[in-house]
PDB file of C-alpha atoms and ligand atoms in Angstrom:
ATOM      1  CA  MET A 228       0.000   0.000   0.000  1.00 94.00           C
ATOM      2  CA  GLU A 229       1.217   3.450  -0.965  1.00 96.00           C
ATOM      3  CA  CYS A 230       1.154   6.627   1.146  1.00 97.00           C
ATOM      4  CA  PRO A 231      -1.898   8.634  -0.002  1.00 97.00           C
ATOM      5  CA  LYS A 232       0.089  11.860   0.404  1.00 96.00           C
ATOM      6  CA  GLN A 233       3.377  10.769  -1.167  1.00 95.00           C
ATOM      7  CA  LYS A 234       3.493   8.802  -4.377  1.00 93.00           C
ATOM      8  CA  GLY A 235       5.784   5.801  -4.331  1.00 94.00           C
ATOM      9  CA  VAL A 236       6.307   5.644  -0.570  1.00 97.00           C
ATOM     10  CA  ARG A 237       5.217   2.324   0.914  1.00 97.00           C
ATOM     11  CA  LEU A 238       3.192   2.151   4.109  1.00 97.00           C
ATOM     12  CA  ASN A 239       4.375  -0.232   6.829  1.00 97.00           C
ATOM     13  CA  GLU A 240       2.090  -2.194   9.092  1.00 96.00           C
ATOM     14  CA  GLY A 241       2.373  -1.108  12.699  1.00 96.00           C
ATOM     15  CA  GLN A 242       0.442  -0.184  15.777  1.00 93.00           C
ATOM     16  CA  LEU A 243      -0.766   3.229  16.879  1.00 94.00           C
ATOM     17  CA  ALA A 244       0.102   4.196  20.449  1.00 90.00           C
ATOM     18  CA  ALA A 245      -2.788   2.853  22.566  1.00 90.00           C
ATOM     19  CA  GLY A 246      -4.646   2.375  19.329  1.00 94.00           C
ATOM     20  CA  PRO A 247      -5.471   0.024  16.468  1.00 96.00           C
ATOM     21  CA  THR A 248      -3.232  -1.587  13.899  1.00 97.00           C
ATOM     22  CA  ALA A 249      -2.389   0.992  11.258  1.00 97.00           C
ATOM     23  CA  TYR A 250      -0.252   1.406   8.167  1.00 98.00           C
ATOM     24  CA  GLY A 251       2.298   4.129   8.785  1.00 97.00           C
ATOM     25  CA  CYS A 252       4.298   6.172   6.307  1.00 97.00           C
ATOM     26  CA  PRO A 253       8.020   6.152   7.173  1.00 97.00           C
ATOM     27  CA  GLU A 254       8.475   9.583   5.557  1.00 96.00           C
ATOM     28  CA  CYS A 255       5.491  11.796   6.439  1.00 96.00           C
ATOM     29  CA  HIS A 256       4.505   9.774   9.536  1.00 96.00           C
ATOM     30  CA  GLY A 257       0.849   9.708   8.552  1.00 97.00           C
ATOM     31  CA  ASN A 258      -1.220   6.617   9.355  1.00 97.00           C
ATOM     32  CA  TRP A 259      -3.852   4.699   7.450  1.00 98.00           C
ATOM     33  CA  ILE A 260      -6.434   2.931   9.608  1.00 98.00           C
ATOM     34  CA  SER A 261      -8.641   0.427   7.813  1.00 97.00           C
ATOM     35  CA  THR A 262     -12.271   0.037   8.898  1.00 96.00           C
ATOM     36  CA  GLU A 263     -11.643  -3.576   9.883  1.00 96.00           C
ATOM     37  CA  HIS A 264      -8.792  -2.689  12.213  1.00 96.00           C
ATOM     38  CA  TYR A 265     -10.579   0.337  13.603  1.00 96.00           C
ATOM     39  CA  SER A 266     -13.869  -1.465  14.296  1.00 95.00           C
ATOM     40  CA  ARG A 267     -12.076  -4.362  15.947  1.00 95.00           C
ATOM     41  CA  TRP A 268     -10.122  -2.023  18.212  1.00 94.00           C
ATOM     42  CA  GLN A 269     -13.194   0.114  18.895  1.00 91.00           C
ATOM     43  CA  ALA A 270     -15.123  -2.953  20.048  1.00 90.00           C
ATOM     44  CA  GLU A 271     -12.390  -3.733  22.597  1.00 88.00           C
ATOM     45  CA  GLN A 272     -12.604  -0.301  24.198  1.00 85.00           C
ATOM     46  CA  SER A 273     -14.578  -0.337  27.424  1.00 69.00           C
ATOM     47  CA  PRO A 274     -16.860   1.112  28.334  1.00 61.00           C
ATOM     48  CA  PRO A 275     -18.082   1.602  24.779  1.00 53.00           C
ATOM     49  CA  GLU A 276     -18.234   5.353  24.546  1.00 54.00           C
ATOM     50  CA  ARG A 277     -21.406   6.927  23.352  1.00 54.00           C
ATOM     51  CA  ALA A 278     -20.305  10.417  22.476  1.00 53.00           C
ATOM     52  CA  SER A 279     -21.331  11.332  18.971  1.00 50.00           C
ATOM     53  CA  VAL A 280     -22.301  14.685  20.494  1.00 55.00           C
ATOM     54  CA  ALA A 281     -19.439  16.958  21.423  1.00 63.00           C
ATOM     55  CA  GLU A 282     -19.386  18.301  24.988  1.00 72.00           C
ATOM     56  CA  VAL A 283     -16.449  20.623  24.525  1.00 78.00           C
ATOM     57  CA  ALA A 284     -15.353  22.251  21.300  1.00 86.00           C
ATOM     58  CA  PRO A 285     -11.794  21.161  20.427  1.00 88.00           C
ATOM     59  CA  SER A 286     -10.970  24.846  19.916  1.00 86.00           C
ATOM     60  CA  MET A 287     -11.361  25.400  23.673  1.00 84.00           C
ATOM     61  CA  VAL A 288      -8.736  22.833  24.579  1.00 83.00           C
ATOM     62  CA  GLU A 289      -5.158  24.006  25.014  1.00 82.00           C
ATOM     63  CA  LEU A 290      -3.040  21.785  22.775  1.00 85.00           C
ATOM     64  CA  ASP A 291       0.480  21.907  21.446  1.00 85.00           C
ATOM     65  CA  PHE A 292       0.162  20.815  17.832  1.00 90.00           C
ATOM     66  CA  ALA A 293       1.326  21.883  14.408  1.00 89.00           C
ATOM     67  CA  ALA A 294      -0.482  20.279  11.472  1.00 90.00           C
ATOM     68  CA  SER A 295       1.563  18.402   8.876  1.00 91.00           C
ATOM     69  CA  GLU A 296       2.554  20.343   5.731  1.00 91.00           C
ATOM     70  CA  LEU A 297       0.742  17.585   3.832  1.00 93.00           C
ATOM     71  CA  ASP A 298      -2.538  18.055   5.722  1.00 93.00           C
ATOM     72  CA  ASN A 299      -4.032  20.153   2.919  1.00 90.00           C
ATOM     73  CA  ARG A 300      -3.013  17.843   0.096  1.00 91.00           C
ATOM     74  CA  ALA A 301      -5.900  16.063  -1.616  1.00 91.00           C
ATOM     75  CA  ALA A 302      -5.424  12.320  -1.463  1.00 95.00           C
ATOM     76  CA  LEU A 303      -6.778   9.044  -2.743  1.00 96.00           C
ATOM     77  CA  CYS A 304      -7.685   6.076  -0.574  1.00 97.00           C
ATOM     78  CA  PRO A 305      -4.679   3.714  -0.496  1.00 96.00           C
ATOM     79  CA  ASP A 306      -7.100   0.762  -0.423  1.00 95.00           C
ATOM     80  CA  CYS A 307      -9.733   1.562  -3.037  1.00 96.00           C
ATOM     81  CA  SER A 308      -8.568   4.798  -4.737  1.00 94.00           C
ATOM     82  CA  HIS A 309     -11.604   6.975  -3.961  1.00 97.00           C
ATOM     83  CA  TYR A 310     -10.921  10.602  -3.088  1.00 97.00           C
ATOM     84  CA  LEU A 311     -10.690  11.005   0.666  1.00 97.00           C
ATOM     85  CA  VAL A 312     -13.323  13.260   2.239  1.00 97.00           C
ATOM     86  CA  ARG A 313     -12.147  15.814   4.773  1.00 96.00           C
ATOM     87  CA  ALA A 314     -13.591  16.938   8.120  1.00 95.00           C
ATOM     88  CA  ARG A 315     -12.192  20.099   9.628  1.00 94.00           C
ATOM     89  CA  VAL A 316     -11.249  20.163  13.301  1.00 94.00           C
ATOM     90  CA  ASN A 317     -10.617  23.639  14.743  1.00 92.00           C
ATOM     91  CA  LEU A 318      -8.121  23.839  17.560  1.00 92.00           C
ATOM     92  CA  LYS A 319      -7.356  26.869  19.676  1.00 88.00           C
ATOM     93  CA  HIS A 320      -4.415  28.140  17.627  1.00 86.00           C
ATOM     94  CA  THR A 321      -4.686  26.087  14.475  1.00 90.00           C
ATOM     95  CA  ALA A 322      -6.875  23.636  12.577  1.00 92.00           C
ATOM     96  CA  PHE A 323      -6.446  20.363  10.758  1.00 95.00           C
ATOM     97  CA  TYR A 324      -8.394  17.981   8.561  1.00 96.00           C
ATOM     98  CA  LEU A 325      -9.207  14.387   9.240  1.00 96.00           C
ATOM     99  CA  GLU A 326      -9.668  12.317   6.113  1.00 97.00           C
ATOM    100  CA  ARG A 327     -11.878   9.341   5.448  1.00 97.00           C
ATOM    101  CA  CYS A 328     -12.651   7.216   2.441  1.00 97.00           C
ATOM    102  CA  PRO A 329     -16.338   7.586   1.479  1.00 96.00           C
ATOM    103  CA  ASN A 330     -16.290   4.062   0.078  1.00 97.00           C
ATOM    104  CA  CYS A 331     -14.372   1.768   2.456  1.00 97.00           C
ATOM    105  CA  LYS A 332     -14.527   4.189   5.442  1.00 96.00           C
ATOM    106  CA  GLY A 333     -10.811   3.870   6.143  1.00 97.00           C
ATOM    107  CA  ILE A 334      -9.280   6.815   8.018  1.00 97.00           C
ATOM    108  CA  TRP A 335      -6.133   8.788   7.311  1.00 98.00           C
ATOM    109  CA  CYS A 336      -4.394  10.662  10.103  1.00 97.00           C
ATOM    110  CA  ASP A 337      -1.555  12.967   9.120  1.00 97.00           C
ATOM    111  CA  ARG A 338       1.436  13.215  11.438  1.00 96.00           C
ATOM    112  CA  GLY A 339       0.378  13.885  15.051  1.00 95.00           C
ATOM    113  CA  GLU A 340      -3.357  13.818  14.412  1.00 96.00           C
ATOM    114  CA  TRP A 341      -3.966  10.515  16.204  1.00 96.00           C
ATOM    115  CA  GLN A 342      -2.324  11.946  19.343  1.00 94.00           C
ATOM    116  CA  VAL A 343      -4.506  15.052  19.106  1.00 94.00           C
ATOM    117  CA  LEU A 344      -7.623  12.890  18.752  1.00 94.00           C
ATOM    118  CA  GLN A 345      -6.557  10.981  21.867  1.00 92.00           C
ATOM    119  CA  GLN A 346      -6.118  14.194  23.832  1.00 91.00           C
ATOM    120  CA  LEU A 347      -9.544  15.362  22.701  1.00 90.00           C
ATOM    121  CA  GLY A 348     -11.081  11.995  23.541  1.00 89.00           C
ATOM    122  CA  LEU A 349     -12.233  11.649  19.934  1.00 91.00           C
ATOM    123  CA  HIS A 350     -10.048   8.681  19.000  1.00 93.00           C
ATOM    124  CA  THR A 351     -12.700   6.156  20.046  1.00 91.00           C
ATOM    125  CA  HIS A 352     -15.368   7.619  17.767  1.00 90.00           C
ATOM    126  CA  ILE A 353     -13.586   9.286  14.872  1.00 93.00           C
ATOM    127  CA  ASP A 354     -16.585   8.677  12.616  1.00 92.00           C
ATOM    128  CA  SER A 355     -18.666  11.185  14.557  1.00 91.00           C
ATOM    129  CA  VAL A 356     -16.311  14.000  13.491  1.00 93.00           C
ATOM    130  CA  PHE A 357     -17.609  13.451   9.953  1.00 95.00           C
ATOM    131  CA  SER A 358     -21.260  13.795  10.997  1.00 93.00           C
ATOM    132  CA  SER A 359     -23.143  17.069  10.586  1.00 93.00           C
ATOM    133  CA  GLU A 360     -24.542  16.502  14.095  1.00 91.00           C
ATOM    134  CA  TRP A 361     -21.054  16.739  15.588  1.00 91.00           C
ATOM    135  CA  GLN A 362     -19.926  19.586  13.343  1.00 92.00           C
ATOM    136  CA  ASN A 363     -23.061  21.623  14.162  1.00 93.00           C
ATOM    137  CA  ARG A 364     -22.738  21.019  17.896  1.00 91.00           C
ATOM    138  CA  VAL A 365     -19.126  22.210  17.806  1.00 92.00           C
ATOM    139  CA  ARG A 366     -20.170  25.350  15.908  1.00 93.00           C
ATOM    140  CA  GLU A 367     -22.804  26.038  18.603  1.00 93.00           C
ATOM    141  CA  LEU A 368     -20.258  25.594  21.371  1.00 92.00           C
ATOM    142  CA  GLU A 369     -17.796  27.876  19.569  1.00 92.00           C
ATOM    143  CA  GLN A 370     -20.484  30.508  19.075  1.00 93.00           C
ATOM    144  CA  ALA A 371     -21.413  30.359  22.785  1.00 91.00           C
ATOM    145  CA  GLU A 372     -17.746  30.694  23.704  1.00 90.00           C
ATOM    146  CA  ARG A 373     -17.335  33.773  21.466  1.00 92.00           C
ATOM    147  CA  GLU A 374     -20.392  35.308  23.119  1.00 94.00           C
ATOM    148  CA  ARG A 375     -18.971  34.685  26.587  1.00 93.00           C
ATOM    149  CA  GLN A 376     -15.641  36.129  25.509  1.00 94.00           C
ATOM    150  CA  ALA A 377     -17.260  39.272  24.093  1.00 97.00           C
ATOM    151  CA  THR A 378     -19.313  39.703  27.280  1.00 96.00           C
ATOM    152  CA  ALA A 379     -16.214  39.342  29.451  1.00 96.00           C
ATOM    153  CA  ASP A 380     -14.383  41.886  27.273  1.00 97.00           C
ATOM    154  CA  LYS A 381     -17.137  44.461  27.732  1.00 97.00           C
ATOM    155  CA  LEU A 382     -18.018  43.872  31.396  1.00 96.00           C
ATOM    156  CA  GLY A 383     -14.781  42.637  32.853  1.00 97.00           C
ATOM    157  CA  LEU A 384     -14.404  39.032  33.972  1.00 94.00           C
ATOM    158  CA  ASP A 385     -15.910  39.558  37.447  1.00 96.00           C
ATOM    159  CA  LEU A 386     -19.206  41.050  36.382  1.00 96.00           C
ATOM    160  CA  ALA A 387     -19.360  38.768  33.349  1.00 96.00           C
ATOM    161  CA  GLN A 388     -19.084  35.733  35.666  1.00 95.00           C
ATOM    162  CA  GLN A 389     -21.977  37.054  37.739  1.00 96.00           C
ATOM    163  CA  VAL A 390     -24.055  37.522  34.611  1.00 95.00           C
ATOM    164  CA  PHE A 391     -23.299  33.954  33.480  1.00 94.00           C
ATOM    165  CA  GLN A 392     -24.216  32.585  36.899  1.00 96.00           C
ATOM    166  CA  LEU A 393     -27.423  34.585  36.998  1.00 96.00           C
ATOM    167  CA  ALA A 394     -28.313  33.448  33.479  1.00 95.00           C
ATOM    168  CA  GLU A 395     -27.785  29.843  34.529  1.00 94.00           C
ATOM    169  CA  LYS A 396     -29.859  30.244  37.683  1.00 97.00           C
ATOM    170  CA  LEU A 397     -32.699  31.844  35.746  1.00 97.00           C
ATOM    171  CA  GLU A 398     -32.482  29.150  33.088  1.00 95.00           C
ATOM    172  CA  ASN A 399     -32.860  26.447  35.728  1.00 96.00           C
ATOM    173  CA  HIS A 400     -35.577  28.174  37.721  1.00 97.00           C
ATOM    174  CA  PRO A 401     -39.202  27.292  36.853  1.00 97.00           C
ATOM    175  CA  ASN A 402     -40.122  31.005  36.915  1.00 97.00           C
ATOM    176  CA  GLY A 403     -36.826  32.249  35.548  1.00 96.00           C
ATOM    177  CA  ASP A 404     -38.568  34.197  32.787  1.00 96.00           C
ATOM    178  CA  PHE A 405     -39.937  36.589  35.443  1.00 97.00           C
ATOM    179  CA  GLY A 406     -36.357  37.541  36.286  1.00 96.00           C
ATOM    180  CA  VAL A 407     -35.540  38.055  32.627  1.00 95.00           C
ATOM    181  CA  ALA A 408     -38.681  40.198  32.168  1.00 96.00           C
ATOM    182  CA  TYR A 409     -37.685  42.309  35.180  1.00 95.00           C
ATOM    183  CA  LEU A 410     -34.221  42.972  33.752  1.00 94.00           C
ATOM    184  CA  MET A 411     -35.644  43.859  30.372  1.00 94.00           C
ATOM    185  CA  ARG A 412     -38.126  46.294  31.908  1.00 94.00           C
ATOM    186  CA  ARG A 413     -35.302  47.945  33.838  1.00 93.00           C
ATOM    187  CA  PHE A 414     -33.353  48.551  30.672  1.00 89.00           C
ATOM    188  CA  ASN A 415     -36.242  49.460  28.394  1.00 85.00           C
ATOM    189  CA  SER A 416     -37.471  52.246  30.690  1.00 69.00           C
ATOM    190  CA  GLU A 417     -34.164  54.114  30.574  1.00 57.00           C
TER     191      GLU A 417
HETATM  192 ZN1   ZN B 587       3.756   9.778   3.505  1.00 50.37          ZN
HETATM  193 ZN1   ZN B 588     -11.284   3.357   0.413  1.00 50.37          ZN
END
């Protein structure tokens, strides 16, 4: 099998750190994970994680990672030659693409991406990263984070924290909307 990013370079069978069998490129250090190997490994993980919905956007996690220079290069599946489909993962200071074959569902990780997935806790359900459900949830979380950041910038962290706490209390209170109405009246009458 040839490296999907580098013509003529052979992939070697190996093992990902705390992960499935994979075919690694000795030059670019990318890894090809076949569906068979991934599913088998996934089944051994306990407890089976049910986390197709992101809890934390990867862009909120502090990570030391520089994407491979080859990350952006379009590539063909080393197994069945279909064009690999990409899913973007935003990190705090950078971003990278995961790649998957739409036909055989094999996964390509460029150099360092498997380790990043492990740190994000995504390595056990990589497929979810390609779902619109996951991508949308991450966009929501990122949007909420931007809103919090903007609020903190305007109000200062102290007051912003109080606002967030109050918002949460009101959200969880059965008559919370009365509190919201009160605040709105206060500001509309001025
Ligand atoms: Zn390579
Ligand atoms: Zn394929």
